[in-house]
Every structure is written in structure tokens, then in C-alpha cells.
Tab-separated table of C-alpha atoms in Angstrom:
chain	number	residue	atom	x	y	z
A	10	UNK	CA	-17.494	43.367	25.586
A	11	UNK	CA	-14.186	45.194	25.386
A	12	UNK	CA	-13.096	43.016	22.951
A	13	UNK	CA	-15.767	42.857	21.191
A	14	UNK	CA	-15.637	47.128	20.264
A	15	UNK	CA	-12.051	46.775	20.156
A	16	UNK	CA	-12.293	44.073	16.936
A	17	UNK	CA	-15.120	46.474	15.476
A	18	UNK	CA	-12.967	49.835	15.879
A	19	UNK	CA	-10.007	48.031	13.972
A	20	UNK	CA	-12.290	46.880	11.351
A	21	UNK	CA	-13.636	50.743	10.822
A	22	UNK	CA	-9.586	51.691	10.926
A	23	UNK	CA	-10.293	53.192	14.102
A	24	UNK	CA	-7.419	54.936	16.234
A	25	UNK	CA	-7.443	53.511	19.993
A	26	UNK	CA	-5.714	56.213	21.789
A	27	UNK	CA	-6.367	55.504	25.571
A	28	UNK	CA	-7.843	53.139	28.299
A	29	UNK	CA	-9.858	53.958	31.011
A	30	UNK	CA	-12.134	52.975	34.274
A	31	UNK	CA	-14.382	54.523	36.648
A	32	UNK	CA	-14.983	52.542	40.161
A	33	UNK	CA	-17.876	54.914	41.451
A	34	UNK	CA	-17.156	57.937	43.389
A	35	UNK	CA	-17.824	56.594	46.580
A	36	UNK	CA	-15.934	53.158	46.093
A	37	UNK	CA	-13.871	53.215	49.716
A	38	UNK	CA	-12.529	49.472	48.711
A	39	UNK	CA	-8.825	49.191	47.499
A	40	UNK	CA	-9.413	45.642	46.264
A	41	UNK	CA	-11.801	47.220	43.743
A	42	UNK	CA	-9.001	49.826	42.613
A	43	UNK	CA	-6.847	47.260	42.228
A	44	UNK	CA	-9.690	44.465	39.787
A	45	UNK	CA	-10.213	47.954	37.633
A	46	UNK	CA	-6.520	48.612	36.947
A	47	UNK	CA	-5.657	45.096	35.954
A	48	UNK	CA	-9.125	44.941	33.966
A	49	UNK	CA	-7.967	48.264	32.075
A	50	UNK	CA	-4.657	47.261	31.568
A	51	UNK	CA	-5.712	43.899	30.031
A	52	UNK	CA	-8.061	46.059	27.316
A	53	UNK	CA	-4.831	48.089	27.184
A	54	UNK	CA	-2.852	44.796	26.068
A	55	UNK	CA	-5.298	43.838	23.470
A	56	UNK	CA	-5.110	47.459	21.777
């Protein structure tokens, strides 16, 4: 999980510099814009 490389990247004194998502290039459904960009800004918050 996110979390999971997150916790592993801090323990190898990683640098997170950046979040970010990828819906599928023919994704036509706002509703599945909208799941990705909370999901990415909760990784985001846990950074």
C-alpha cells in the first residue's frame, strides 16, 4: 500500500517530493477524477 512504501522510504531517509495518479486515458467519469484526487491527496497528507 501507499503507506506501506511511504513508512519504508522514511526508514531508507528517502526524500518524498511529489504525489501523483493516473485514472486511464479513456476514463470519461468525473466521479472517478474526483476518488483519485482525494486518494492522492490523502498519500499527500501522510508524506
Amino acid at each position: 500500500t501507499s503507506r506501506l512504501l511511504l513508512e519504508r522510504a522514511k526508514e531508507l531517509d528517502l526524500a518524498i517530493v511529489g504525489v501523483s495518479f493516473h485514472v486511464g486515458s479513456g476514463c470519461t467519469d468525473p466521479e472517478t477524477f474526483v476518488q483519485a484526487i482525494s486518494d492522492a491527496r490523502c498519500v499527500f497528507d501522510m508524506g
